[in-house]
Tab-separated table of C-alpha atoms and ligand atoms in Angstrom:
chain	number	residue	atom	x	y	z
A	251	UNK	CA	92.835	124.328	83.400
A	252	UNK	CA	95.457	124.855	85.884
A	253	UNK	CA	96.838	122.110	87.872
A	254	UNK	CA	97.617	122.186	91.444
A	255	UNK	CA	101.089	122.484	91.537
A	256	UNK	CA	100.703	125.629	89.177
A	257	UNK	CA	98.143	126.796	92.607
A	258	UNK	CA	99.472	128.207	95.719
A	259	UNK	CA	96.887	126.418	98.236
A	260	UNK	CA	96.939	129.701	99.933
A	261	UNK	CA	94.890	131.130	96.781
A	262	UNK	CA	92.336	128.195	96.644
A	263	UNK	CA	89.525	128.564	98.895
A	264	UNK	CA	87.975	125.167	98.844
A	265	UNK	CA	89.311	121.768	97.257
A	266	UNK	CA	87.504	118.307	96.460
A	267	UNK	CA	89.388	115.587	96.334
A	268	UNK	CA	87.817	113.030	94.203
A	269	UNK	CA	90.060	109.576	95.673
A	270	UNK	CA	90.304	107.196	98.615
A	271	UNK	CA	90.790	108.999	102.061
A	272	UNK	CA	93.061	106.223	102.574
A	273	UNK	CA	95.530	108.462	101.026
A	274	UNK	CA	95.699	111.792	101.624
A	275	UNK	CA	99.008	113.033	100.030
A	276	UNK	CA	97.470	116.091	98.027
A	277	UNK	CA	97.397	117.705	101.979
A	278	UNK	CA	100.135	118.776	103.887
A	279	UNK	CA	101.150	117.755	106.836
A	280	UNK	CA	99.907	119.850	109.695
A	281	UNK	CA	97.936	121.849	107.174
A	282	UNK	CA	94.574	121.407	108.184
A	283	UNK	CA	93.110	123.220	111.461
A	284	UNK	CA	89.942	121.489	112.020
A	285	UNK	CA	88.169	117.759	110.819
A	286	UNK	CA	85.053	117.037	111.068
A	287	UNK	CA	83.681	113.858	109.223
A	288	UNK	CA	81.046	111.175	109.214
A	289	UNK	CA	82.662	108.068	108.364
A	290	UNK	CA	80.688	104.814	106.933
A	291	UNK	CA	78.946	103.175	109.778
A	292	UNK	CA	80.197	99.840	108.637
A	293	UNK	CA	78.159	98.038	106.742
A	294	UNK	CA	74.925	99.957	107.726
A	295	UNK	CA	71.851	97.935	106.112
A	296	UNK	CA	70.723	100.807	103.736
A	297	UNK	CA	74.057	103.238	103.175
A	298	UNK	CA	77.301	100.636	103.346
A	299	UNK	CA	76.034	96.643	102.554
A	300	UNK	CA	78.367	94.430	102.388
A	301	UNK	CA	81.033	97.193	101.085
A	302	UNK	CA	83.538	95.839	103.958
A	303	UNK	CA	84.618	91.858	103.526
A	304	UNK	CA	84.021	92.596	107.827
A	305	UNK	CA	84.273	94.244	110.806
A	306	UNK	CA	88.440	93.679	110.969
A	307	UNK	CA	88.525	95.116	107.415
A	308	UNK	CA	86.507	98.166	108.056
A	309	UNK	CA	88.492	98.616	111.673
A	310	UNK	CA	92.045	97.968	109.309
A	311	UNK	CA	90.433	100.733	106.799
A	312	UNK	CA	89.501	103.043	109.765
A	313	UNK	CA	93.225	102.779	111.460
A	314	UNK	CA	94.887	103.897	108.098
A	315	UNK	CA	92.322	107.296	107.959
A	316	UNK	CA	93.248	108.146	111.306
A	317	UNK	CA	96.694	107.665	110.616
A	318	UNK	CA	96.122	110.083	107.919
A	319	UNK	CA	93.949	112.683	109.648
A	320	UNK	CA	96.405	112.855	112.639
A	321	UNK	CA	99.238	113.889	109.698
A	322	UNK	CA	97.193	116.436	108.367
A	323	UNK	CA	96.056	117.902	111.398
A	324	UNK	CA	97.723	120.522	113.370
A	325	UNK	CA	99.065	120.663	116.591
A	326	UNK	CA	96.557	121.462	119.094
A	327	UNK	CA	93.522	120.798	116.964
A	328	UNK	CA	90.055	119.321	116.428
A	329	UNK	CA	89.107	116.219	115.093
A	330	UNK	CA	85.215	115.399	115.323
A	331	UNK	CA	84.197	112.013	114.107
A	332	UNK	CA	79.997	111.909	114.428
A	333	UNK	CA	79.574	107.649	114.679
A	334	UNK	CA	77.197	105.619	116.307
A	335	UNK	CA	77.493	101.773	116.820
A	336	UNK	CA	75.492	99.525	114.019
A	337	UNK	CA	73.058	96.845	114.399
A	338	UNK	CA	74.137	94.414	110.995
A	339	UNK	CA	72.707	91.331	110.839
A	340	UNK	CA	71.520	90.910	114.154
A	341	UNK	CA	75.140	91.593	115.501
A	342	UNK	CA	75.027	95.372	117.229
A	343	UNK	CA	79.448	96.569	116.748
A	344	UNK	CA	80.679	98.594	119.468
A	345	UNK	CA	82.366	100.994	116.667
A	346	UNK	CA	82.165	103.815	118.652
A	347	UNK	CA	84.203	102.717	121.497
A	348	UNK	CA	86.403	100.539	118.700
A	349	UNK	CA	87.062	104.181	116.505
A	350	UNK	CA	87.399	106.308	119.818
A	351	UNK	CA	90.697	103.079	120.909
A	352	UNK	CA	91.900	103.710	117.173
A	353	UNK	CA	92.202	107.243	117.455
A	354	UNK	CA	93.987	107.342	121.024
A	355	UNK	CA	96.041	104.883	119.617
A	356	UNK	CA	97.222	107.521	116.313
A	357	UNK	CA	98.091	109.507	118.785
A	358	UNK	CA	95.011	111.962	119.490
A	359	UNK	CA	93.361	112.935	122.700
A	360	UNK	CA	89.967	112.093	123.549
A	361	UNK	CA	88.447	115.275	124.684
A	362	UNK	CA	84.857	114.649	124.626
A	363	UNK	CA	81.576	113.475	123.719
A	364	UNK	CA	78.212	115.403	122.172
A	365	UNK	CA	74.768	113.050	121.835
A	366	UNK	CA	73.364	113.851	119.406
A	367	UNK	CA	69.541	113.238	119.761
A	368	UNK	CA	66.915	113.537	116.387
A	369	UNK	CA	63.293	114.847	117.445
A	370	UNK	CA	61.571	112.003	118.775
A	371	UNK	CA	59.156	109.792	116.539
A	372	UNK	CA	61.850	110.272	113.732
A	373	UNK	CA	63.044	107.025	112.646
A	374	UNK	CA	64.120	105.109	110.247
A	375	UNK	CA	66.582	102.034	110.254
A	376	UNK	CA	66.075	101.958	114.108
A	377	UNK	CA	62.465	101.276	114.481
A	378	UNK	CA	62.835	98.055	116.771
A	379	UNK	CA	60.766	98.743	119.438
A	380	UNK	CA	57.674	97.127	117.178
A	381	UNK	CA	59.173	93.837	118.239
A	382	UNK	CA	57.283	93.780	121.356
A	383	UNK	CA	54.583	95.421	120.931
A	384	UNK	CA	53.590	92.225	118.538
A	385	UNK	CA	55.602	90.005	121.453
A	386	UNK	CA	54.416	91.655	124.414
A	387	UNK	CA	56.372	89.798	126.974
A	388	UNK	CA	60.253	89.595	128.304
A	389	UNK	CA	62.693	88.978	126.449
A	390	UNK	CA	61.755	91.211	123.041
A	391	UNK	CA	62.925	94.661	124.226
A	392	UNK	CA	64.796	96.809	121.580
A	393	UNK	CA	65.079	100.134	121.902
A	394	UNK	CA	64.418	102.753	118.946
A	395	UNK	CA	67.860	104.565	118.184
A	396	UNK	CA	67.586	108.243	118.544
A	397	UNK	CA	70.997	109.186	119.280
A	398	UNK	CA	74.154	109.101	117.322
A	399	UNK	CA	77.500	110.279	119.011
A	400	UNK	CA	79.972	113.134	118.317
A	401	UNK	CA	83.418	112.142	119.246
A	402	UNK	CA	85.575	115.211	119.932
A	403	UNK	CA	89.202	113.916	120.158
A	404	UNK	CA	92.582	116.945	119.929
A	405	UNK	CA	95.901	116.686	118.841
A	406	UNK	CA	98.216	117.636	121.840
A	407	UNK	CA	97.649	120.640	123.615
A	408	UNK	CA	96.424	124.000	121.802
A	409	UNK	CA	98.635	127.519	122.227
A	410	UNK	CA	95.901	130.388	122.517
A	411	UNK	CA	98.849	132.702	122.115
A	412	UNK	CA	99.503	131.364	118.656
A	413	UNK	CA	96.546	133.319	117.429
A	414	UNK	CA	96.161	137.287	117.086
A	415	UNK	CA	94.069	139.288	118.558
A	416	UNK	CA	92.275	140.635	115.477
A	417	UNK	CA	91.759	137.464	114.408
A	418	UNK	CA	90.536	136.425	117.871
A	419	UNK	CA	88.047	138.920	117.508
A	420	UNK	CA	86.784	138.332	114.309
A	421	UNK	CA	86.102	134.916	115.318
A	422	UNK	CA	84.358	135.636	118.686
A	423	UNK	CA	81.964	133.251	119.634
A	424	UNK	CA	77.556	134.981	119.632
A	425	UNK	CA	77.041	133.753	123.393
A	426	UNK	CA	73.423	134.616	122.929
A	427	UNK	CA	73.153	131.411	120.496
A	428	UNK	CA	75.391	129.550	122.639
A	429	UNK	CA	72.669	129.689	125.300
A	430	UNK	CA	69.640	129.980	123.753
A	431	UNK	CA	70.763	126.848	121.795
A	432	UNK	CA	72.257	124.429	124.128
A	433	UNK	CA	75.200	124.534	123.099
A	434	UNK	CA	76.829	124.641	126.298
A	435	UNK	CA	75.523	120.962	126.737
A	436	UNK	CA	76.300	117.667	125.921
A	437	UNK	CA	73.162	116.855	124.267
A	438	UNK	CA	72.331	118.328	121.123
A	439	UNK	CA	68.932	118.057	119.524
A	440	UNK	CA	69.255	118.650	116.091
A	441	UNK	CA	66.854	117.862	113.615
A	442	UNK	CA	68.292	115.304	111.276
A	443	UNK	CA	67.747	115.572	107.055
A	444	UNK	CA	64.542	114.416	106.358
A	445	UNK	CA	64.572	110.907	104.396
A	446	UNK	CA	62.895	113.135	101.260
A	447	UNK	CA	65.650	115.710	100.895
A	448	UNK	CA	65.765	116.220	97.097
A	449	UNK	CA	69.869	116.949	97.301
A	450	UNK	CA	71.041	114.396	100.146
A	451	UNK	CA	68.945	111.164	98.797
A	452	UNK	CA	71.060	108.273	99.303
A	453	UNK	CA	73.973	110.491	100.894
A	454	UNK	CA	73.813	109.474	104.796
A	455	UNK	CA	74.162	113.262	105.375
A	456	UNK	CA	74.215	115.365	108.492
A	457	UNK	CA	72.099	118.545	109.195
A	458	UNK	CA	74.521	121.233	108.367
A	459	UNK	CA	73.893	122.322	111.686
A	460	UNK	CA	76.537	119.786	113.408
A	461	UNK	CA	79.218	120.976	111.382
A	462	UNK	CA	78.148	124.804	111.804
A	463	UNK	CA	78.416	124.284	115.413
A	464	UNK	CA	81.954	122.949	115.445
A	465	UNK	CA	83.650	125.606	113.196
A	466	UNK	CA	82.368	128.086	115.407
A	467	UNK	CA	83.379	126.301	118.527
A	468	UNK	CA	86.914	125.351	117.232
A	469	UNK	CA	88.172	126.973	114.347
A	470	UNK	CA	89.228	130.406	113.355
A	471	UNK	CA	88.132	132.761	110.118
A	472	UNK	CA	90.008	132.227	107.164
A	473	UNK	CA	91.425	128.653	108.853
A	474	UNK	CA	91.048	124.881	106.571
A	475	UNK	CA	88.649	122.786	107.489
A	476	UNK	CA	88.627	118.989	106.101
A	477	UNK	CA	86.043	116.416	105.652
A	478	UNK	CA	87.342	113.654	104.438
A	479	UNK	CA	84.193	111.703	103.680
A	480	UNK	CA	82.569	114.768	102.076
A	481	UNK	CA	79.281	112.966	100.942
A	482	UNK	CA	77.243	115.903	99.961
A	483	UNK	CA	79.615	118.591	100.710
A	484	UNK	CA	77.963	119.565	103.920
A	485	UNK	CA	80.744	120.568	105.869
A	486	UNK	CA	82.184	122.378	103.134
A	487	UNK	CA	79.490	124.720	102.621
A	488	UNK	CA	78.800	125.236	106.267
A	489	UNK	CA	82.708	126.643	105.932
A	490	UNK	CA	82.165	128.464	103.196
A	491	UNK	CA	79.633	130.195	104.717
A	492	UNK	CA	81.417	131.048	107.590
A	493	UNK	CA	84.315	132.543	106.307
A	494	UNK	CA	86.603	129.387	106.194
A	495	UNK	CA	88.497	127.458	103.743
A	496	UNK	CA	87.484	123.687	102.862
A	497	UNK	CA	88.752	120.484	101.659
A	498	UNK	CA	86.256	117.246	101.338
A	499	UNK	CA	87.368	114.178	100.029
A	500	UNK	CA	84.996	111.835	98.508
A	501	UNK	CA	85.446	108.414	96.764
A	502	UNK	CA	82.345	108.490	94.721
A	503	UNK	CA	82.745	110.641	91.516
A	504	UNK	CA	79.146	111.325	91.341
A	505	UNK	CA	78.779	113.155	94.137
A	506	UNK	CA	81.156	116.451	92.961
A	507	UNK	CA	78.167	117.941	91.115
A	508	UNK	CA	76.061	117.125	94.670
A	509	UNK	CA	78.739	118.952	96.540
A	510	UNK	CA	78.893	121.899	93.628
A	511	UNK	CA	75.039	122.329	93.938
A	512	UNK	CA	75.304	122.358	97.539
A	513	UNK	CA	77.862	124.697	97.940
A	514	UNK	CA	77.110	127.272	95.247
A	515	UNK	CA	80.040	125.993	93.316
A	516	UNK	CA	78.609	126.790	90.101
A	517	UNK	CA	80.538	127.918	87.689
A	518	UNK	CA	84.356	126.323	86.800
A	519	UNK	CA	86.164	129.103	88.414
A	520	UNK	CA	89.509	126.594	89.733
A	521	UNK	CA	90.049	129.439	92.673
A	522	UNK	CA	86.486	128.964	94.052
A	523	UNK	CA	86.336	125.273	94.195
A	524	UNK	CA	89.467	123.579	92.714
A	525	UNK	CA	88.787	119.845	91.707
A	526	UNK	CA	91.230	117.106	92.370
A	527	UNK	CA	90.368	113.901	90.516
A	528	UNK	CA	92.237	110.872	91.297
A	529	UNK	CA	90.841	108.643	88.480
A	530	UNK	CA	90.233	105.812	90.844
A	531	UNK	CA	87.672	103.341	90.370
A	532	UNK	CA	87.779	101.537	93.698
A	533	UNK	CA	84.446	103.733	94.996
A	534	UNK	CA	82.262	102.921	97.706
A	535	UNK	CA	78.770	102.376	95.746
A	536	UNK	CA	75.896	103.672	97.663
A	537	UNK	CA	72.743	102.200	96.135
A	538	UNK	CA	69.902	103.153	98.588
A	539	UNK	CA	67.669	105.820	97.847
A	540	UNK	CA	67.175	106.727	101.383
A	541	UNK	CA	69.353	108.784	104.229
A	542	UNK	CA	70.458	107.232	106.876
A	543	UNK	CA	69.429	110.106	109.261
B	893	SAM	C1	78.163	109.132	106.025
B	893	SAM	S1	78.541	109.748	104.433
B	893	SAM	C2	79.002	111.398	104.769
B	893	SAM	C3	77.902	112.367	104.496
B	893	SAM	C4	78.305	113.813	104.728
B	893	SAM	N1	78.585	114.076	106.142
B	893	SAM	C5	77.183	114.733	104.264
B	893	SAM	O1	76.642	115.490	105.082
B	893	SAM	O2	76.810	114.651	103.088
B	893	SAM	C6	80.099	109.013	104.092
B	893	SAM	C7	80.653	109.333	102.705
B	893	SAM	O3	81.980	108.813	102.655
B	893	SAM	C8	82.225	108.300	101.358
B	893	SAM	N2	83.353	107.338	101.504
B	893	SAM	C9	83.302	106.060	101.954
B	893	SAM	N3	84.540	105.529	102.007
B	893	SAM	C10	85.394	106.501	101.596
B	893	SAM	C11	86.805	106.573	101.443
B	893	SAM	N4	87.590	105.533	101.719
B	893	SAM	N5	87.351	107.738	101.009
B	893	SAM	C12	86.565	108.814	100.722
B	893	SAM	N6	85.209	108.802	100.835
B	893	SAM	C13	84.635	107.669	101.277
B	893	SAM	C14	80.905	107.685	100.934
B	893	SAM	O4	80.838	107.584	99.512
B	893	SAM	C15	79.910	108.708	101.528
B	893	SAM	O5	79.581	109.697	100.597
């Protein structure tokens, strides 16, 4: 098998990392042209219990990935973190607004914000609203959770004339989807993985739709997108499919043959998917059986 350094990464289309984001030295700095990644949502009751001692460790974990993604990013570009704040223990943490003060703080621009809203009646960890229909008086309001956000921060200010006009073209944006779909708004209704998907079980993944969107919106053909909390490999395949390059990260070894089923990554060609594995054993265990969508 080769090893990287015998690899230009200009040959090698799409790269898992099998490590701790925390680190990201295999990447380059300024090498990267779009993130887009769905970090833990702190210790989320059925994806993430009790895997941060608290809420300063997981912010402390959350400053050095930013740190990191800002590195690896390049000027002008896209980083899209999809978050949403976390009921634990009867204590709801603001992490939204706490990740969106981390990232300005790194260094990135906050650009904007997509809600994302799941077809209504889909629930799962959320379902709180029961609590007054069996207490049907003041006081016992909660409020099912639909919506999760999509933070859109950038890094600096992007040069459209640092891209050609072929590749401009080849990149052009269908409009007719772009209206038809919403894009154009803030709100995006998106059908979330259903809690039965044979592939994602236990993987907190997104639709592949989120990420599809955003490498449209912000990334060229042939450009690198990262993920650096990979999960199932979602992001990766949705730039596969569309023409791009891909590098996921992911802490928990047994997910690479997830993200190789996902993908199409069948067979142990190194120049379709080329495997980094760190050897770590300090791996987030995910126990449920459920998604978190
Ligand atoms: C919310 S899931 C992402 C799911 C992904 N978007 C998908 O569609 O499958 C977060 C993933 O990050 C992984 N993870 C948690 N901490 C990590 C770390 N420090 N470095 C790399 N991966 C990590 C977890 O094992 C989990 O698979």
């Amino acid at each position: 098998m080769e090893t990287q350094s015998q690899m230009s990464s200009a040959d090698i289309a799409h790269r898992l990392i099998v490590g701790d984001c925390e680190k990201m030295h295999e990447i380059e700095d300024e090498s990267v042209n779009l993130i887009i990644t769905s970090p833990p949502y702190f210790n989320a009751p059925f994806d993430y219990s009790g895997v941060y001692s608290d809420y300063k460790h997981y912010l402390s974990v959350m400053t050095k990935i930013a740190h990191e993604m800002y590195r690896v990013l390049q000027y002008g570009r896209i980083l899209v973190l999809n978050i949403d704040d976390m009921l634990v223990d009867g204590v709801k943490y603001p992490i939204t607004a706490d990740l969106t003060h981390i990232m300005t703080s790194v260094g990135f621009r906050y650009r904007d914000k997509i809600t994302w809203k799941k077809p209504d009646g889909y629930l799962r960890i959320s379902k709180r609203s029961g609590v007054l229909l069996q207490n049907p008086y003041p006081m016992y309001f909660y409020p099912d959770n639909l919506l999760e956000s999509l933070l859109i921060f950038q890094k600096d200010k992007f040069d459209y004339s640092s891209i050609t006009k072929d590749i401009k073209e080849v990149s052009r944006i269908d409009t007719d989807s772009f209206k038809s779909e919403k894009w154009y708004s803030s709100l995006w209704e998106i059908t979330n993985v259903l809690p039965n998907a044979k592939l994602e079980k236990g993987i907190a993944a997104f639709p592949e739709e989120i990420p599809k969107r955003f490498i449209i919106l912000f990334s060229y053909k042939g450009e690198t997108i990262l993920d650096p909390f990979v999960g199932s490999g979602t992001t990766m395949k949705a730039a596969k499919d569309l023409g791009r390059k891909s590098i996921g990260i992911e802490i928990n070894p047994d997910l690479e043959g997830i993200v190789r089923q996902k993908c199409g990554f069948i067979g142990s060609n190194e120049f379709d998917l080329h495997v980094i594995r760190r050897g770590e054993d300090n791996y987030v265990r995910n126990n449920s059986n459920n998604n978190r969508n």
